[in-house]
PDB file of C-alpha atoms in Angstrom:
ATOM      1  CA  UNK A  14      45.467  74.482  11.419  1.00 69.00           C
ATOM      2  CA  UNK A  15      45.872  74.298  15.167  1.00 84.00           C
ATOM      3  CA  UNK A  16      48.682  72.692  17.158  1.00 82.00           C
ATOM      4  CA  UNK A  17      46.265  70.017  18.347  1.00 86.00           C
ATOM      5  CA  UNK A  18      45.380  69.025  14.781  1.00 82.00           C
ATOM      6  CA  UNK A  19      49.018  68.876  13.795  1.00 79.00           C
ATOM      7  CA  UNK A  20      49.866  66.822  16.878  1.00 82.00           C
ATOM      8  CA  UNK A  21      47.046  64.346  16.199  1.00 84.00           C
ATOM      9  CA  UNK A  22      48.169  63.940  12.570  1.00 81.00           C
ATOM     10  CA  UNK A  23      51.759  63.347  13.661  1.00 80.00           C
ATOM     11  CA  UNK A  24      50.639  60.727  16.186  1.00 83.00           C
ATOM     12  CA  UNK A  25      48.876  58.820  13.392  1.00 83.00           C
ATOM     13  CA  UNK A  26      52.039  58.644  11.281  1.00 81.00           C
ATOM     14  CA  UNK A  27      54.314  55.656  11.334  1.00 85.00           C
ATOM     15  CA  UNK A  28      57.891  56.238  12.405  1.00 84.00           C
ATOM     16  CA  UNK A  29      59.047  55.910   8.787  1.00 86.00           C
ATOM     17  CA  UNK A  30      56.472  58.482   7.596  1.00 84.00           C
ATOM     18  CA  UNK A  31      57.528  60.842  10.366  1.00 79.00           C
ATOM     19  CA  UNK A  32      61.228  60.510   9.474  1.00 80.00           C
ATOM     20  CA  UNK A  33      60.445  61.151   5.790  1.00 83.00           C
ATOM     21  CA  UNK A  34      58.320  64.180   6.684  1.00 81.00           C
ATOM     22  CA  UNK A  35      61.050  65.647   8.884  1.00 84.00           C
ATOM     23  CA  UNK A  36      63.659  64.982   6.204  1.00 86.00           C
ATOM     24  CA  UNK A  37      61.483  66.669   3.585  1.00 88.00           C
ATOM     25  CA  UNK A  38      60.953  69.672   5.887  1.00 88.00           C
ATOM     26  CA  UNK A  39      64.705  69.983   6.506  1.00 89.00           C
ATOM     27  CA  UNK A  40      65.398  69.861   2.754  1.00 92.00           C
ATOM     28  CA  UNK A  41      62.685  72.463   2.157  1.00 92.00           C
ATOM     29  CA  UNK A  42      64.242  74.821   4.718  1.00 93.00           C
ATOM     30  CA  UNK A  43      67.710  74.318   3.174  1.00 95.00           C
ATOM     31  CA  UNK A  44      66.431  75.276  -0.279  1.00 94.00           C
ATOM     32  CA  UNK A  45      64.593  78.287   1.152  1.00 95.00           C
ATOM     33  CA  UNK A  46      67.716  79.382   3.071  1.00 96.00           C
ATOM     34  CA  UNK A  47      69.648  79.698  -0.187  1.00 96.00           C
ATOM     35  CA  UNK A  48      67.538  82.693  -1.181  1.00 95.00           C
ATOM     36  CA  UNK A  49      66.220  84.002   2.166  1.00 96.00           C
ATOM     37  CA  UNK A  50      68.813  85.418   4.569  1.00 97.00           C
ATOM     38  CA  UNK A  51      66.439  85.329   7.541  1.00 96.00           C
ATOM     39  CA  UNK A  52      65.637  81.644   6.970  1.00 96.00           C
ATOM     40  CA  UNK A  53      69.377  80.991   6.605  1.00 97.00           C
ATOM     41  CA  UNK A  54      70.104  82.628   9.956  1.00 97.00           C
ATOM     42  CA  UNK A  55      67.371  80.757  11.821  1.00 96.00           C
ATOM     43  CA  UNK A  56      68.415  77.449  10.263  1.00 96.00           C
ATOM     44  CA  UNK A  57      72.217  77.699  10.379  1.00 96.00           C
ATOM     45  CA  UNK A  58      73.413  80.239  12.935  1.00 96.00           C
ATOM     46  CA  UNK A  59      73.727  79.306  16.605  1.00 93.00           C
ATOM     47  CA  UNK A  60      73.932  81.460  19.706  1.00 89.00           C
ATOM     48  CA  UNK A  61      77.609  81.644  20.705  1.00 84.00           C
ATOM     49  CA  UNK A  62      76.838  80.804  24.344  1.00 88.00           C
ATOM     50  CA  UNK A  63      73.855  78.423  24.299  1.00 92.00           C
ATOM     51  CA  UNK A  64      74.387  76.912  20.823  1.00 90.00           C
ATOM     52  CA  UNK A  65      70.626  77.199  20.286  1.00 93.00           C
ATOM     53  CA  UNK A  66      69.346  78.342  16.861  1.00 92.00           C
ATOM     54  CA  UNK A  67      68.957  82.110  16.568  1.00 90.00           C
ATOM     55  CA  UNK A  68      65.486  83.567  16.244  1.00 91.00           C
ATOM     56  CA  UNK A  69      65.381  86.720  14.152  1.00 90.00           C
ATOM     57  CA  UNK A  70      63.770  89.717  15.837  1.00 91.00           C
ATOM     58  CA  UNK A  71      62.008  92.394  13.772  1.00 93.00           C
ATOM     59  CA  UNK A  72      65.085  94.654  14.011  1.00 92.00           C
ATOM     60  CA  UNK A  73      67.176  91.951  12.320  1.00 93.00           C
ATOM     61  CA  UNK A  74      64.759  91.359   9.465  1.00 93.00           C
ATOM     62  CA  UNK A  75      64.657  95.143   8.913  1.00 94.00           C
ATOM     63  CA  UNK A  76      68.461  95.287   8.846  1.00 93.00           C
ATOM     64  CA  UNK A  77      68.553  92.635   6.131  1.00 93.00           C
ATOM     65  CA  UNK A  78      65.781  94.317   4.173  1.00 95.00           C
ATOM     66  CA  UNK A  79      67.889  97.501   4.134  1.00 94.00           C
ATOM     67  CA  UNK A  80      70.961  95.510   3.057  1.00 93.00           C
ATOM     68  CA  UNK A  81      68.968  93.739   0.329  1.00 93.00           C
ATOM     69  CA  UNK A  82      67.792  97.003  -1.184  1.00 94.00           C
ATOM     70  CA  UNK A  83      71.024  99.043  -0.954  1.00 93.00           C
ATOM     71  CA  UNK A  84      74.493  98.479  -2.378  1.00 88.00           C
ATOM     72  CA  UNK A  85      76.029 100.535   0.416  1.00 89.00           C
ATOM     73  CA  UNK A  86      74.591 101.465   3.764  1.00 87.00           C
ATOM     74  CA  UNK A  87      75.392 102.033   7.405  1.00 87.00           C
ATOM     75  CA  UNK A  88      73.618  99.973  10.039  1.00 85.00           C
ATOM     76  CA  UNK A  89      73.625 101.972  13.241  1.00 88.00           C
ATOM     77  CA  UNK A  90      72.092 100.194  16.198  1.00 85.00           C
ATOM     78  CA  UNK A  91      72.695  99.856  19.927  1.00 85.00           C
ATOM     79  CA  UNK A  92      75.441  97.690  21.416  1.00 85.00           C
ATOM     80  CA  UNK A  93      74.518  93.990  21.690  1.00 83.00           C
ATOM     81  CA  UNK A  94      71.758  94.340  19.071  1.00 83.00           C
ATOM     82  CA  UNK A  95      73.113  91.420  17.056  1.00 83.00           C
ATOM     83  CA  UNK A  96      74.851  93.356  14.298  1.00 86.00           C
ATOM     84  CA  UNK A  97      78.040  91.291  14.432  1.00 89.00           C
ATOM     85  CA  UNK A  98      76.245  87.947  14.509  1.00 92.00           C
ATOM     86  CA  UNK A  99      73.517  88.604  11.962  1.00 92.00           C
ATOM     87  CA  UNK A 100      75.463  90.803   9.555  1.00 93.00           C
ATOM     88  CA  UNK A 101      79.204  90.299  10.008  1.00 93.00           C
ATOM     89  CA  UNK A 102      78.964  86.525  10.457  1.00 96.00           C
ATOM     90  CA  UNK A 103      75.635  85.254   9.094  1.00 96.00           C
ATOM     91  CA  UNK A 104      75.238  87.639   6.165  1.00 96.00           C
ATOM     92  CA  UNK A 105      78.858  87.098   5.102  1.00 96.00           C
ATOM     93  CA  UNK A 106      78.412  83.306   5.243  1.00 97.00           C
ATOM     94  CA  UNK A 107      75.209  83.563   3.201  1.00 97.00           C
ATOM     95  CA  UNK A 108      76.851  85.813   0.604  1.00 96.00           C
ATOM     96  CA  UNK A 109      79.867  83.466   0.347  1.00 96.00           C
ATOM     97  CA  UNK A 110      77.504  80.521  -0.118  1.00 96.00           C
ATOM     98  CA  UNK A 111      75.723  82.339  -2.927  1.00 96.00           C
ATOM     99  CA  UNK A 112      78.978  83.554  -4.529  1.00 96.00           C
ATOM    100  CA  UNK A 113      82.117  81.682  -3.425  1.00 94.00           C
ATOM    101  CA  UNK A 114      84.298  84.180  -5.349  1.00 95.00           C
ATOM    102  CA  UNK A 115      83.083  87.190  -3.358  1.00 95.00           C
ATOM    103  CA  UNK A 116      85.683  89.272  -1.525  1.00 94.00           C
ATOM    104  CA  UNK A 117      84.843  90.448   1.977  1.00 92.00           C
ATOM    105  CA  UNK A 118      86.530  92.799   4.439  1.00 91.00           C
ATOM    106  CA  UNK A 119      85.731  92.521   8.131  1.00 90.00           C
ATOM    107  CA  UNK A 120      86.072  95.961   9.725  1.00 87.00           C
ATOM    108  CA  UNK A 121      85.561  96.445  13.442  1.00 86.00           C
ATOM    109  CA  UNK A 122      86.531  98.815  16.242  1.00 85.00           C
ATOM    110  CA  UNK A 123      89.382  96.486  17.239  1.00 91.00           C
ATOM    111  CA  UNK A 124      91.628  93.903  15.641  1.00 94.00           C
ATOM    112  CA  UNK A 125      90.531  91.386  18.270  1.00 95.00           C
ATOM    113  CA  UNK A 126      86.826  91.755  17.377  1.00 92.00           C
ATOM    114  CA  UNK A 127      87.530  91.498  13.628  1.00 94.00           C
ATOM    115  CA  UNK A 128      89.664  88.390  14.258  1.00 95.00           C
ATOM    116  CA  UNK A 129      86.873  86.822  16.359  1.00 95.00           C
ATOM    117  CA  UNK A 130      84.337  87.455  13.578  1.00 95.00           C
ATOM    118  CA  UNK A 131      86.632  86.021  10.896  1.00 95.00           C
ATOM    119  CA  UNK A 132      87.287  83.000  13.143  1.00 96.00           C
ATOM    120  CA  UNK A 133      83.554  82.379  13.574  1.00 95.00           C
ATOM    121  CA  UNK A 134      83.061  82.518   9.802  1.00 96.00           C
ATOM    122  CA  UNK A 135      85.945  80.080   9.297  1.00 96.00           C
ATOM    123  CA  UNK A 136      84.527  77.644  11.898  1.00 95.00           C
ATOM    124  CA  UNK A 137      81.099  77.579  10.199  1.00 95.00           C
ATOM    125  CA  UNK A 138      82.761  76.856   6.855  1.00 95.00           C
ATOM    126  CA  UNK A 139      85.193  74.219   8.138  1.00 95.00           C
ATOM    127  CA  UNK A 140      82.877  72.393  10.557  1.00 93.00           C
ATOM    128  CA  UNK A 141      80.431  69.834   9.167  1.00 92.00           C
ATOM    129  CA  UNK A 142      76.882  71.058   9.663  1.00 90.00           C
ATOM    130  CA  UNK A 143      73.681  72.180   8.065  1.00 93.00           C
ATOM    131  CA  UNK A 144      75.427  75.072   6.283  1.00 95.00           C
ATOM    132  CA  UNK A 145      76.880  72.423   3.950  1.00 96.00           C
ATOM    133  CA  UNK A 146      73.363  71.180   3.192  1.00 94.00           C
ATOM    134  CA  UNK A 147      72.242  74.721   2.355  1.00 96.00           C
ATOM    135  CA  UNK A 148      75.300  75.378   0.189  1.00 96.00           C
ATOM    136  CA  UNK A 149      76.694  71.950  -0.783  1.00 92.00           C
ATOM    137  CA  UNK A 150      79.242  73.267  -3.290  1.00 80.00           C
TER     138      UNK A 150
END
């Protein structure tokens, strides 16, 4: 289906139908995010500067594939590759949502960085937002 076909279908919908469709789509993404870390990140996690939703790059989906298939591993990637955001923050939030009794240690090259990561995790949990629709418990 092309963008033009989708646009023409949306234009034919009443406002109520459009609201219901968008609500259904949001609910669908929330359910999917409970089992798919990459969907969770793109739905829940925001860029620290712009507050725009994050878009997973292929390197990030590969990182999570490695984490999914290994109990223990080392992710070694260049500086500013998104390791802290996608793994230390997003992955930890997702794992906590799936198992609230999980124990996590944040280890970083400095106390300040580890504290910043833990603070970001705390803010996502304490601030009302879509994360509470993904994991309502």
